[in-house]
CSV table of N, CA and C in Angstrom, one decimal:
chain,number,residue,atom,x,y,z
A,1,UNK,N,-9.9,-17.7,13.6
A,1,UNK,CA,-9.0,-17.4,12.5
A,1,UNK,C,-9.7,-16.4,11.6
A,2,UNK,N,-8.7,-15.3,11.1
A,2,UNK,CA,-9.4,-14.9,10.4
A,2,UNK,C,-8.4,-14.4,8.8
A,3,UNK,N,-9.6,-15.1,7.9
A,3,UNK,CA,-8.3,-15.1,6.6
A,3,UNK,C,-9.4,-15.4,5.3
A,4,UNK,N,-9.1,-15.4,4.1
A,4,UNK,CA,-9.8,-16.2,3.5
A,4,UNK,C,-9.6,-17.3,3.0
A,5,UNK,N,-9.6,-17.6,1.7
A,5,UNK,CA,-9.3,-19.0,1.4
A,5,UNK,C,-8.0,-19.3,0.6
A,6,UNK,N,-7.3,-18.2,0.5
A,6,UNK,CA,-5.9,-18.1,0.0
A,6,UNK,C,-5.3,-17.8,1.2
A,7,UNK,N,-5.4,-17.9,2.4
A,7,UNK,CA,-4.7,-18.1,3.7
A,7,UNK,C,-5.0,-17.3,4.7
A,8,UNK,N,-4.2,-17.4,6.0
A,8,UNK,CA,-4.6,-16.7,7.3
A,8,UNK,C,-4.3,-15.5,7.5
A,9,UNK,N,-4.8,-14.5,7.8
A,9,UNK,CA,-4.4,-13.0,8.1
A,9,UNK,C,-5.2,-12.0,9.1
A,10,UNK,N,-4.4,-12.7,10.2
A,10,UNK,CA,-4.8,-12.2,11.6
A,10,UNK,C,-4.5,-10.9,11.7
A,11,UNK,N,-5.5,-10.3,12.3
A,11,UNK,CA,-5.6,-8.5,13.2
A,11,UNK,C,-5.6,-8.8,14.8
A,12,UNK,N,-4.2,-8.4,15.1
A,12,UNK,CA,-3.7,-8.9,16.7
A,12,UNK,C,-4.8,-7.6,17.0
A,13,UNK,N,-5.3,-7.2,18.3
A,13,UNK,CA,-6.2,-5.7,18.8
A,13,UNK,C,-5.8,-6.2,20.6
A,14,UNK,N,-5.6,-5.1,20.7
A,14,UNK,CA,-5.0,-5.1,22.2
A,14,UNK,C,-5.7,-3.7,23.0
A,15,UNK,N,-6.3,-3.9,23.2
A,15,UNK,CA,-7.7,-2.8,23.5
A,15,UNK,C,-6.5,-2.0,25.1
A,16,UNK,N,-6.8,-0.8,25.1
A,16,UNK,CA,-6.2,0.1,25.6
A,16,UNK,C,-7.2,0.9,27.0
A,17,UNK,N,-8.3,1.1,26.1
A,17,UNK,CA,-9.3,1.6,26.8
A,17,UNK,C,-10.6,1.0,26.6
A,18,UNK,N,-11.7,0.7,27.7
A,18,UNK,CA,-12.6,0.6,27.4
A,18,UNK,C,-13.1,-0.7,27.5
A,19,UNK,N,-13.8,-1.0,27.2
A,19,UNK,CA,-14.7,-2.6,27.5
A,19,UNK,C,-15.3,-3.5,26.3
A,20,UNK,N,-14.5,-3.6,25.1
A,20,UNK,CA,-14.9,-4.4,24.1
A,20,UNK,C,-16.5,-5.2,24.2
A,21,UNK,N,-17.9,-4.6,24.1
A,21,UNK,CA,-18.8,-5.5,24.1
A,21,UNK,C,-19.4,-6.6,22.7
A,22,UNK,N,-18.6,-6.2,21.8
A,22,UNK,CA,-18.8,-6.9,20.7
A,22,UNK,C,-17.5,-6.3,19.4
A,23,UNK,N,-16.2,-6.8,19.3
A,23,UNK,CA,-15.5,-6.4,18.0
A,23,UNK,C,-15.6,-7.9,17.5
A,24,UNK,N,-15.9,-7.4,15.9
A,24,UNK,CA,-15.8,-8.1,14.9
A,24,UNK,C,-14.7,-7.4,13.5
A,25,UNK,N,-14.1,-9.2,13.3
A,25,UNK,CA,-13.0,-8.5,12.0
A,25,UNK,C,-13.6,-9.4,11.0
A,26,UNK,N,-13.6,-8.8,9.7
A,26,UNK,CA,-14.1,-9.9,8.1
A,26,UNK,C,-12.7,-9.4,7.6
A,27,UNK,N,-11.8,-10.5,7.2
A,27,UNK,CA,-10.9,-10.1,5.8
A,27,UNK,C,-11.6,-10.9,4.5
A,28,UNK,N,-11.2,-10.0,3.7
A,28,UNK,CA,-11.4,-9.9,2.2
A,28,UNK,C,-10.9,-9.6,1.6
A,29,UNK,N,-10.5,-10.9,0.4
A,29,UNK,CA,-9.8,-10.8,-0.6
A,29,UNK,C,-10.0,-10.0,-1.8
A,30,UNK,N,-8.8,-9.4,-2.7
A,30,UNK,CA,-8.9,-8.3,-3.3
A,30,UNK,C,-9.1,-7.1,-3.5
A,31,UNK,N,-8.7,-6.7,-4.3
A,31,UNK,CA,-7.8,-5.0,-4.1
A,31,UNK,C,-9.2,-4.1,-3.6
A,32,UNK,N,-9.0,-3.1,-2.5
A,32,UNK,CA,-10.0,-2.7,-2.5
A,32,UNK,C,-10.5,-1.4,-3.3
A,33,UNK,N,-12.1,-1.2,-3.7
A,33,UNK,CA,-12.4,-0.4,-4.5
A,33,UNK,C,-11.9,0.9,-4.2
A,34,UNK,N,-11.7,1.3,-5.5
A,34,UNK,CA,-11.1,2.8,-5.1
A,34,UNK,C,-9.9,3.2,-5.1
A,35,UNK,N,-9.0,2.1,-5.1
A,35,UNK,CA,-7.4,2.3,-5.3
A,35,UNK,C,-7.0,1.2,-6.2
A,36,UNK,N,-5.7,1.7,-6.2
A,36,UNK,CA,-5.1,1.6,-7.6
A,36,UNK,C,-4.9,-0.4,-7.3
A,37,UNK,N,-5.0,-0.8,-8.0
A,37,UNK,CA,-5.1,-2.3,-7.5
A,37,UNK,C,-3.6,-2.8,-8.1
A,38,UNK,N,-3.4,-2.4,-8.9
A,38,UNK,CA,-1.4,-2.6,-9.3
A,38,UNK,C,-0.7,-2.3,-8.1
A,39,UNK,N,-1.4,-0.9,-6.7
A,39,UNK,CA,-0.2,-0.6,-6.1
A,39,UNK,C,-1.0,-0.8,-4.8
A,40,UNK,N,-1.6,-1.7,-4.7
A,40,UNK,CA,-2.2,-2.1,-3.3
A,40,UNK,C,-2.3,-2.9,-2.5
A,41,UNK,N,-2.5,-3.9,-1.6
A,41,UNK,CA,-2.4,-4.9,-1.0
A,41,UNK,C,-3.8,-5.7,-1.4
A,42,UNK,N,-3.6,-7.0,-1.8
A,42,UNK,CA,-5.3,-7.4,-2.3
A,42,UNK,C,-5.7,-8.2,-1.1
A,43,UNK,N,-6.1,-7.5,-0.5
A,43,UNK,CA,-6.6,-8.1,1.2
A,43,UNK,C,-7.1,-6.8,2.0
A,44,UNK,N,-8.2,-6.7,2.7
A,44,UNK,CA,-8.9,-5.7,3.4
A,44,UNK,C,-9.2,-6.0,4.7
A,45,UNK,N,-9.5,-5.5,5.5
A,45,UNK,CA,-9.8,-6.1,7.0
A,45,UNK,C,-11.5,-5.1,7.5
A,46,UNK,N,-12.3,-5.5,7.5
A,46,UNK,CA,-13.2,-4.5,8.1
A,46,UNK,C,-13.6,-5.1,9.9
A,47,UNK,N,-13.7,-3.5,10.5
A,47,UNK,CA,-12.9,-3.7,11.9
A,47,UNK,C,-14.4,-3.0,12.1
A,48,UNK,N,-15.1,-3.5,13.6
A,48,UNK,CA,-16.3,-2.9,14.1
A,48,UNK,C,-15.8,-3.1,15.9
A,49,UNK,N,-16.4,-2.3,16.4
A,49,UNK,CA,-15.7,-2.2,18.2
A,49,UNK,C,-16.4,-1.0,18.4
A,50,UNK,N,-17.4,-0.4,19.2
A,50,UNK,CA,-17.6,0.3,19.5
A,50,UNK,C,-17.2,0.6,20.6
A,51,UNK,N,-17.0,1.8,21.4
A,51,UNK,CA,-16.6,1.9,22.5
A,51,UNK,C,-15.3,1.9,23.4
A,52,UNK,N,-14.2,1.6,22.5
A,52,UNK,CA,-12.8,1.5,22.4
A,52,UNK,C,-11.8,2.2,22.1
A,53,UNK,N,-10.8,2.1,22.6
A,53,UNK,CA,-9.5,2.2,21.7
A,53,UNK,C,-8.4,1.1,22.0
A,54,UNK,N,-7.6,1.0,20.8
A,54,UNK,CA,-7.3,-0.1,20.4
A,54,UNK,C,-5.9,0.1,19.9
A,55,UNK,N,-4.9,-0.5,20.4
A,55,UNK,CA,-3.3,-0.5,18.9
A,55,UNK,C,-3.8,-2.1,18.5
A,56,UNK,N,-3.7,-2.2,16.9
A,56,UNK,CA,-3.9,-3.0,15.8
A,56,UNK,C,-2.5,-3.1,14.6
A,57,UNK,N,-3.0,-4.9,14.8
A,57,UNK,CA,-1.5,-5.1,14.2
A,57,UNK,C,-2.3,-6.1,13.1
A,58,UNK,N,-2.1,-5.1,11.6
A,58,UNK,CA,-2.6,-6.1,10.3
A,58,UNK,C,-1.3,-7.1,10.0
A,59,UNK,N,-1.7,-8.3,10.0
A,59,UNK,CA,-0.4,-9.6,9.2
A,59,UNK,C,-1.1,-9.5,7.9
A,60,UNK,N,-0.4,-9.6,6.6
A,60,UNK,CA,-0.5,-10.1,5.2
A,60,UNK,C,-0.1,-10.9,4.9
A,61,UNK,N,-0.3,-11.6,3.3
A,61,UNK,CA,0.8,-12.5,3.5
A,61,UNK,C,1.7,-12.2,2.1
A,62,UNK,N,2.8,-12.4,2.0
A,62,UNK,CA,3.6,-11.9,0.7
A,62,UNK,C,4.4,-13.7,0.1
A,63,UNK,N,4.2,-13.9,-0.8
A,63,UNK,CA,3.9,-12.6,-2.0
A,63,UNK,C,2.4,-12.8,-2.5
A,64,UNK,N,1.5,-13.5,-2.1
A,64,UNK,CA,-0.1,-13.6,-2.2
A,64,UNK,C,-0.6,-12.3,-2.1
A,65,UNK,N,-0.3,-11.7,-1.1
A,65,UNK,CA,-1.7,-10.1,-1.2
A,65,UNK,C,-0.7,-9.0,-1.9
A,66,UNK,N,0.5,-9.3,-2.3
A,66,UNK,CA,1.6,-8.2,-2.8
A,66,UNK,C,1.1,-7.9,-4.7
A,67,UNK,N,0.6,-7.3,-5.1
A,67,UNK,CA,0.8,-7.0,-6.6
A,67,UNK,C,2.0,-6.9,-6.9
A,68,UNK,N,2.5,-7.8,-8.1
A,68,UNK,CA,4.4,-7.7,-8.4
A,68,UNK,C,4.4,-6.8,-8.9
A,69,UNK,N,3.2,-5.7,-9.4
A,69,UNK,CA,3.6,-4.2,-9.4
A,69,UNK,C,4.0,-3.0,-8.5
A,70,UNK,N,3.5,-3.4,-7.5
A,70,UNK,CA,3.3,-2.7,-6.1
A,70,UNK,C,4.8,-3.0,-5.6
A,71,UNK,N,5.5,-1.6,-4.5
A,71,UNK,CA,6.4,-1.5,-4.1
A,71,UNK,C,5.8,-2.2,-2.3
A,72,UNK,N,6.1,-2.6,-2.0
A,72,UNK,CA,5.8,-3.3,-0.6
A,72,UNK,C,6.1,-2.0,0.7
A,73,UNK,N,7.8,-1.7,-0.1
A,73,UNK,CA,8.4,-0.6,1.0
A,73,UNK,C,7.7,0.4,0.7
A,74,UNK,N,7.2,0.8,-0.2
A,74,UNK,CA,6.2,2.1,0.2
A,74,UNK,C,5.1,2.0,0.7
A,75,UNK,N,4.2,0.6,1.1
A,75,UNK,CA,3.0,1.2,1.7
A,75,UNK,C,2.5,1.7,3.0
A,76,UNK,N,1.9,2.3,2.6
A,76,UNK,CA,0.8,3.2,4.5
A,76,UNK,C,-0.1,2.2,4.4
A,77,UNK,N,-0.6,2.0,5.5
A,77,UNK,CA,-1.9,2.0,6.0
A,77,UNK,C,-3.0,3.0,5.4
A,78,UNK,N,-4.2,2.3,5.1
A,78,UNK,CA,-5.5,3.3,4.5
A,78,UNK,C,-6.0,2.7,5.1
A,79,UNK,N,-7.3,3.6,5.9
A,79,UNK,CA,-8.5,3.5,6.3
A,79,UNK,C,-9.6,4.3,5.1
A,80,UNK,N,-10.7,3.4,5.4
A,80,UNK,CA,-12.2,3.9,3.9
A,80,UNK,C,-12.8,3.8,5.2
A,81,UNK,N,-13.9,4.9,5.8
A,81,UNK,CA,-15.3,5.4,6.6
A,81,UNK,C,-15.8,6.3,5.9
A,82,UNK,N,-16.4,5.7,5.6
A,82,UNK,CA,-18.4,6.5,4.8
A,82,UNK,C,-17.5,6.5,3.7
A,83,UNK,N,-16.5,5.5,2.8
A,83,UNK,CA,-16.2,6.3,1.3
A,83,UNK,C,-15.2,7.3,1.3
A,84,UNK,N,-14.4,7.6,2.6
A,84,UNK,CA,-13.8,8.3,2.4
A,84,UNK,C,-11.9,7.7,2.8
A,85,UNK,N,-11.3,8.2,2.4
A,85,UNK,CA,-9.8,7.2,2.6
A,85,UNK,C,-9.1,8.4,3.2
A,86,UNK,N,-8.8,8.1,4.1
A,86,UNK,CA,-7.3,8.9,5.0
A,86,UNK,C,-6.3,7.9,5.3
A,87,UNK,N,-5.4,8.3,5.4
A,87,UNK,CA,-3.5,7.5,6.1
A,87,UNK,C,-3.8,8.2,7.5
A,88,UNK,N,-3.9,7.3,8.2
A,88,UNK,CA,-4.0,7.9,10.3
A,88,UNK,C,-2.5,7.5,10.5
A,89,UNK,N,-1.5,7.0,9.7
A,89,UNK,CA,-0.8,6.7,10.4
A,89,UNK,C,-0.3,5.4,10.9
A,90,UNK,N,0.8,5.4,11.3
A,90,UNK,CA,1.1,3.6,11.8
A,90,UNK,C,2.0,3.2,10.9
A,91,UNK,N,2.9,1.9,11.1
A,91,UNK,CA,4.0,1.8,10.7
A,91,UNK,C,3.7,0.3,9.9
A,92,UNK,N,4.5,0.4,8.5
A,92,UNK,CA,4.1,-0.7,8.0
A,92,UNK,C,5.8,-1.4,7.9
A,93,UNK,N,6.1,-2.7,8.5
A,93,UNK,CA,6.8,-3.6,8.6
A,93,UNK,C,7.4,-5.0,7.5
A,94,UNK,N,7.7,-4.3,5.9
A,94,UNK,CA,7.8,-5.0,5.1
A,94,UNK,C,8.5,-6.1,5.4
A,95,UNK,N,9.2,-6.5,6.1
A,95,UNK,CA,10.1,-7.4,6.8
A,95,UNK,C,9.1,-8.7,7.3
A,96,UNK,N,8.9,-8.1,8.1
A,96,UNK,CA,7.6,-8.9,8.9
A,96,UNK,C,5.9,-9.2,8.5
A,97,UNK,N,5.9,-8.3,7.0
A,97,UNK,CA,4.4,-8.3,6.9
A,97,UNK,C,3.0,-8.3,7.5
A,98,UNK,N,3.6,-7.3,8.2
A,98,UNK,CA,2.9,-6.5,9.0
A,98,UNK,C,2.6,-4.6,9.1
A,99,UNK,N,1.5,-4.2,9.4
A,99,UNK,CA,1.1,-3.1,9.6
A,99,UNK,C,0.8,-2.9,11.2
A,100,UNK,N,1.2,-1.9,11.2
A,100,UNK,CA,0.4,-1.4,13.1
A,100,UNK,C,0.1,-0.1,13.2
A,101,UNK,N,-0.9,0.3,14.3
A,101,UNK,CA,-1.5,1.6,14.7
A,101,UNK,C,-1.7,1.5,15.9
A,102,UNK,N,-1.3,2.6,16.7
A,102,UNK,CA,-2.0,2.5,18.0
A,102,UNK,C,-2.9,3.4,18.2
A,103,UNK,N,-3.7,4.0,19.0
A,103,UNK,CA,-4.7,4.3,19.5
A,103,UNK,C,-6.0,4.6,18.7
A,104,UNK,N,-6.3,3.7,18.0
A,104,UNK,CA,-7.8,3.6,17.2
A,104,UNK,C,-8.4,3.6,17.8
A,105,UNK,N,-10.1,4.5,17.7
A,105,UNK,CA,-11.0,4.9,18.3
A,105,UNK,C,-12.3,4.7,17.8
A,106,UNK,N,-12.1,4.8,16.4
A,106,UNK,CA,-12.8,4.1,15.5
A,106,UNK,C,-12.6,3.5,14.4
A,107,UNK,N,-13.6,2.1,14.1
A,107,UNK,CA,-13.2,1.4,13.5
A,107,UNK,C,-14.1,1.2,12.0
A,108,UNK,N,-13.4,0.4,10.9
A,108,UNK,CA,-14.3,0.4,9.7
A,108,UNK,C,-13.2,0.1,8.7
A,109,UNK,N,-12.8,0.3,7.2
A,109,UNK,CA,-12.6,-0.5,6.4
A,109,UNK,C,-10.7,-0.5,6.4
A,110,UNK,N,-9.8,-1.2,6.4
A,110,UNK,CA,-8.3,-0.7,6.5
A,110,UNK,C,-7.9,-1.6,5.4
A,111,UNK,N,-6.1,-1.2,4.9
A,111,UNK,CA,-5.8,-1.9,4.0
A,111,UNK,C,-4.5,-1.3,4.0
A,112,UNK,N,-3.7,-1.8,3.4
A,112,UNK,CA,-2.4,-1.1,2.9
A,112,UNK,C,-2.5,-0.4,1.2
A,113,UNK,N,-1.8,0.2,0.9
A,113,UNK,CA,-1.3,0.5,-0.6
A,113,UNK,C,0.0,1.1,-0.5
A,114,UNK,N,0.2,1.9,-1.5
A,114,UNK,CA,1.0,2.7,-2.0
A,114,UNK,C,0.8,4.2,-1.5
A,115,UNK,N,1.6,5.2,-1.0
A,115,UNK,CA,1.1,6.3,-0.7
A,115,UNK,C,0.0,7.1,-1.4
A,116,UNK,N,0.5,7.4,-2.9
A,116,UNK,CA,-0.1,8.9,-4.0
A,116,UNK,C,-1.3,8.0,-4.5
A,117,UNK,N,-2.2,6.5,-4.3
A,117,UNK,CA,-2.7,5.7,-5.2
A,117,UNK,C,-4.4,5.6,-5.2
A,118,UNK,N,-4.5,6.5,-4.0
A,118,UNK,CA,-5.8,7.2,-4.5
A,118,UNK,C,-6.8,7.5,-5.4
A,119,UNK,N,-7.6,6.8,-6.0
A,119,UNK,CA,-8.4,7.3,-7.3
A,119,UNK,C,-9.1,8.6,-6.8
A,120,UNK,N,-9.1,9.4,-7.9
A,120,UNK,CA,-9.9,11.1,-7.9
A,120,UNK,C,-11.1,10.3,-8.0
A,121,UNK,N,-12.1,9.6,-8.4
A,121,UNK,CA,-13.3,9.5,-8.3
A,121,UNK,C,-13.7,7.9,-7.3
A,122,UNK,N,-14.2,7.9,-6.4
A,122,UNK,CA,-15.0,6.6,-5.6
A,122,UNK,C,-16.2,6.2,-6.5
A,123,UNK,N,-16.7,5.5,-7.1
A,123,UNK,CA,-18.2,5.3,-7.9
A,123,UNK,C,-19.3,4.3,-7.0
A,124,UNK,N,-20.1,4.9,-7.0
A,124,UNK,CA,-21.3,4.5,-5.9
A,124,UNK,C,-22.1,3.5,-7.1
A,125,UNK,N,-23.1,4.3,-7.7
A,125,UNK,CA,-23.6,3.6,-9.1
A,125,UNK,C,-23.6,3.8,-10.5
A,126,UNK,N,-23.6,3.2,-11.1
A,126,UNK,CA,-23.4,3.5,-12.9
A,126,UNK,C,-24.7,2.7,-13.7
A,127,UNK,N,-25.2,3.2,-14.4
A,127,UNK,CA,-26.2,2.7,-15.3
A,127,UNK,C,-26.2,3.4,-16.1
A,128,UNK,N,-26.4,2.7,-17.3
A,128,UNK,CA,-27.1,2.9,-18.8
A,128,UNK,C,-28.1,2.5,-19.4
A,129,UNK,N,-28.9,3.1,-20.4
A,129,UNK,CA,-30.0,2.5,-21.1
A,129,UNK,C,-30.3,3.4,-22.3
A,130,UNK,N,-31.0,2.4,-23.3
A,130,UNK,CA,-31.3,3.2,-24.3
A,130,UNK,C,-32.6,4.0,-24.3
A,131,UNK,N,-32.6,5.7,-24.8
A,131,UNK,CA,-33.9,6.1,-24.4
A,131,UNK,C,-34.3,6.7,-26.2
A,132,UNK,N,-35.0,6.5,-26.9
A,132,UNK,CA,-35.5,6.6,-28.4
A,132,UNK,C,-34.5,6.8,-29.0
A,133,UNK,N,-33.7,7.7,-29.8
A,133,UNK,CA,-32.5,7.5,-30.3
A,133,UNK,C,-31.2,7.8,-30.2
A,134,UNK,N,-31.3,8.0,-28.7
A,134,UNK,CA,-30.0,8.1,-27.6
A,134,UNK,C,-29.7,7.2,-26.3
A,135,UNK,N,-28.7,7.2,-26.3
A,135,UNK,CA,-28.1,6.6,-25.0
A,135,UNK,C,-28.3,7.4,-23.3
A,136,UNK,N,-28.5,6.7,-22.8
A,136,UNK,CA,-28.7,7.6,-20.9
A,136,UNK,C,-27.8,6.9,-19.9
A,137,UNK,N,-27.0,7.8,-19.6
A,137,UNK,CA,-25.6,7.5,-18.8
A,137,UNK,C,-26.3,8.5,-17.4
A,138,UNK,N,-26.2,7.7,-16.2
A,138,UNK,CA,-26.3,8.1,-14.8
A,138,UNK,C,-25.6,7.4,-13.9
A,139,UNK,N,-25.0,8.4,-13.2
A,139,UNK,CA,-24.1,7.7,-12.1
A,139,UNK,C,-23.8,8.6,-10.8
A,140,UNK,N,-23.4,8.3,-9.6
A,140,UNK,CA,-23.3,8.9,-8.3
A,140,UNK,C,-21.9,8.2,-8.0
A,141,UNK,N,-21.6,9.5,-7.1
A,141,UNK,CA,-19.9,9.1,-6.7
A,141,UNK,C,-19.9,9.3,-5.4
A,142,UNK,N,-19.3,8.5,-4.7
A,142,UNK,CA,-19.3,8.5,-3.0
A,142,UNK,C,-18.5,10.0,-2.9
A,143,UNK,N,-17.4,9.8,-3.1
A,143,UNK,CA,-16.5,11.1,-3.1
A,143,UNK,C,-15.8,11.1,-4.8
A,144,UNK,N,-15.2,12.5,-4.5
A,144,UNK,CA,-14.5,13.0,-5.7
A,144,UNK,C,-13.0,14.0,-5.0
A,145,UNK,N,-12.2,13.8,-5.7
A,145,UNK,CA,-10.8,14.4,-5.1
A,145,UNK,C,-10.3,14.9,-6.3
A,146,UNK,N,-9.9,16.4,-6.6
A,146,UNK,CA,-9.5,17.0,-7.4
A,146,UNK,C,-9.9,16.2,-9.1
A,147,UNK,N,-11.1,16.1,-9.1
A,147,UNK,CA,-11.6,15.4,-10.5
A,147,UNK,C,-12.6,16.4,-11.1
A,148,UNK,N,-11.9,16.9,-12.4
A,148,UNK,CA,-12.6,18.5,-12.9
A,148,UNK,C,-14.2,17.8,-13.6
A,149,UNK,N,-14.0,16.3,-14.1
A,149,UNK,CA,-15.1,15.9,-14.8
A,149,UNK,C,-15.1,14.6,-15.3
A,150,UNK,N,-16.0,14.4,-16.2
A,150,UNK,CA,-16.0,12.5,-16.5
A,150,UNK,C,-16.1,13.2,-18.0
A,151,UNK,N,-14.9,12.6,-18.7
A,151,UNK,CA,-15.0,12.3,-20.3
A,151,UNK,C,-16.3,11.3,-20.7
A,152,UNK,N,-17.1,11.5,-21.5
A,152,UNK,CA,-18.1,10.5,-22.0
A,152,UNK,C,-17.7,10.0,-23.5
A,153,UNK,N,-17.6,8.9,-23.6
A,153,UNK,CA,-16.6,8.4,-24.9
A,153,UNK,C,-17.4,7.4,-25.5
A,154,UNK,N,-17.4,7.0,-26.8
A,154,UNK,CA,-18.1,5.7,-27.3
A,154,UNK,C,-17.5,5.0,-28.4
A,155,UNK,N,-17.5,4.1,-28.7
A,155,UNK,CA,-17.2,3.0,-29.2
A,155,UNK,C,-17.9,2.0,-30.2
A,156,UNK,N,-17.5,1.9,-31.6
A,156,UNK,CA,-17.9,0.8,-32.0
A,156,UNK,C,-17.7,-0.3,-32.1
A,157,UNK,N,-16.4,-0.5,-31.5
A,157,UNK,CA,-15.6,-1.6,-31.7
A,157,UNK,C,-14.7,-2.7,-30.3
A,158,UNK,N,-15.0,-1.5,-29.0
A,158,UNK,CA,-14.4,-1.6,-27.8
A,158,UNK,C,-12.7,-1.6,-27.9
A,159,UNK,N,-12.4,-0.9,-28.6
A,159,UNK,CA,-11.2,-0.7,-28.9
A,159,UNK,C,-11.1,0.5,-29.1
A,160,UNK,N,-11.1,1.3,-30.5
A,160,UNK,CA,-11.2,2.8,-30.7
A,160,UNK,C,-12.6,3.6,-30.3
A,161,UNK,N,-11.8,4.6,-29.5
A,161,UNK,CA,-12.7,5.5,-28.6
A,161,UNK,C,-12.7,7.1,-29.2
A,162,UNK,N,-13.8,7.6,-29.1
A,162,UNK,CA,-13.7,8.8,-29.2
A,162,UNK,C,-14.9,9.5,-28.4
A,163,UNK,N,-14.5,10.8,-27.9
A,163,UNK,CA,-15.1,11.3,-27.0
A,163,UNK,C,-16.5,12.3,-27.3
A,164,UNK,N,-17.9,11.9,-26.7
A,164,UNK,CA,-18.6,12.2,-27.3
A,164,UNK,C,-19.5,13.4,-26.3
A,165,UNK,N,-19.0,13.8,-25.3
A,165,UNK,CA,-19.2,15.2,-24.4
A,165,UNK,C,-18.7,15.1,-23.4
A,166,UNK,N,-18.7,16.3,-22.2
A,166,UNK,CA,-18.0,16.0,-21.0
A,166,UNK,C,-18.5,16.7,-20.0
A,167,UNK,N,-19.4,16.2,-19.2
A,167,UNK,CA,-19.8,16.5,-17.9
A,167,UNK,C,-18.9,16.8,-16.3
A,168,UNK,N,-19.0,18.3,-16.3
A,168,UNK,CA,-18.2,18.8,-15.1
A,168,UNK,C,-18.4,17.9,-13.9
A,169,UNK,N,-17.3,18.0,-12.8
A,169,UNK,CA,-17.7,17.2,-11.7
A,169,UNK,C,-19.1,18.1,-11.0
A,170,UNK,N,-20.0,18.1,-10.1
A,170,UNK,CA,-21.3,18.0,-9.4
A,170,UNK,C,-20.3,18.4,-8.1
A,171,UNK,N,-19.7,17.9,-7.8
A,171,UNK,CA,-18.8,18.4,-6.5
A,171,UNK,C,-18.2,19.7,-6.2
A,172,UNK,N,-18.3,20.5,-5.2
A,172,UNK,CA,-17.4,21.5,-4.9
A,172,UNK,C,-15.9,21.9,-5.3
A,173,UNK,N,-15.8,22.4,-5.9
A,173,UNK,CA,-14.3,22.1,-6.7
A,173,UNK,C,-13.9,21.0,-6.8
A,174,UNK,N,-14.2,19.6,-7.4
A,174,UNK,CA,-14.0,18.4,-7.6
A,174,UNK,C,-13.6,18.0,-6.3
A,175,UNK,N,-13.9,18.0,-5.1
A,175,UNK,CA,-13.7,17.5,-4.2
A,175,UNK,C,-14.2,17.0,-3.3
């Protein structure tokens, strides 16, 4: 079985080519990082198979992995490898709560959402600390997608903000 503990959510894999010597699936619950968690499915499947190809059929379960913000009828399929999110494609089955794809070749992190719900920035690490009578903000980003920069803002109250410089993106034209 494979599910967590808010229920079962099997990845049917019907291998096409090839000789399966070891696929492994882990689902996990909640939205995955990086997208918009109002418009995503909170349930993830990480898929490992070397040596394959594969059509894969994700089950959900609704209204459990559905955010009541999230439109159901709009989502794609997303795949995350190395940090990075592409739509390959495949048909998502609001009816049936289900997702499918045929000819996978490689495998690694999937999920449904909403099409446009891509965050411009992935965040790898964040830290702060105080250094004599300033603050030190460092952080790395798996990827970046049209993101000109990071506002730096502060707070005495965690309520009212105001912006205290702003560091360009490090990436190739924010991307």
């Amino acid at each position: 079985e494979v599910g967590t503990a808010n229920g079962y959510s099997p990845v049917t894999v019907n291998v096409t080519a090839g000789t399966p010597a070891d696929f492994t699936v882990k689902a996990t619950e909640g939205s995955y990082p990086g997208l918009d968690p109002l418009k995503s499915l909170k349930r993830s499947w990480t898929l490992t198979a070397p040596g394959i190809t594969a059509d894969l059929t994700f089950n959900y379960l609704d209204p459990t992995d559905i955010p009541g913000t999230a439109s159901e009828n709009n989502f794609v399929i997303f795949k995350n490898a190395a940090g990075i999110f592409t739509k390959p494609g495949g048909t998502v089955d609001a009816s049936l709560n289900t997702a499918t794809i045929t000819g996978v070749t490689s495998f690694s992190d999937w999920t449904l959402a909403e099409t446009s719900i891509v965050l411009p920035v992935n965040l790898l690490t964040f830290s702060g600390y105080k250094e004599s009578n300033h603050n030190v903000l460092k952080w790395k980003t798996v990827n970046e997608s049209n993101n000109k920069g990071f506002e730096i803002q502060r707070s005495t109250d965690g309520v009212n903000f105001s912006e205290v410089s702003f560091v360009n993106s490090q990436a190739p034209g924010g991307s």
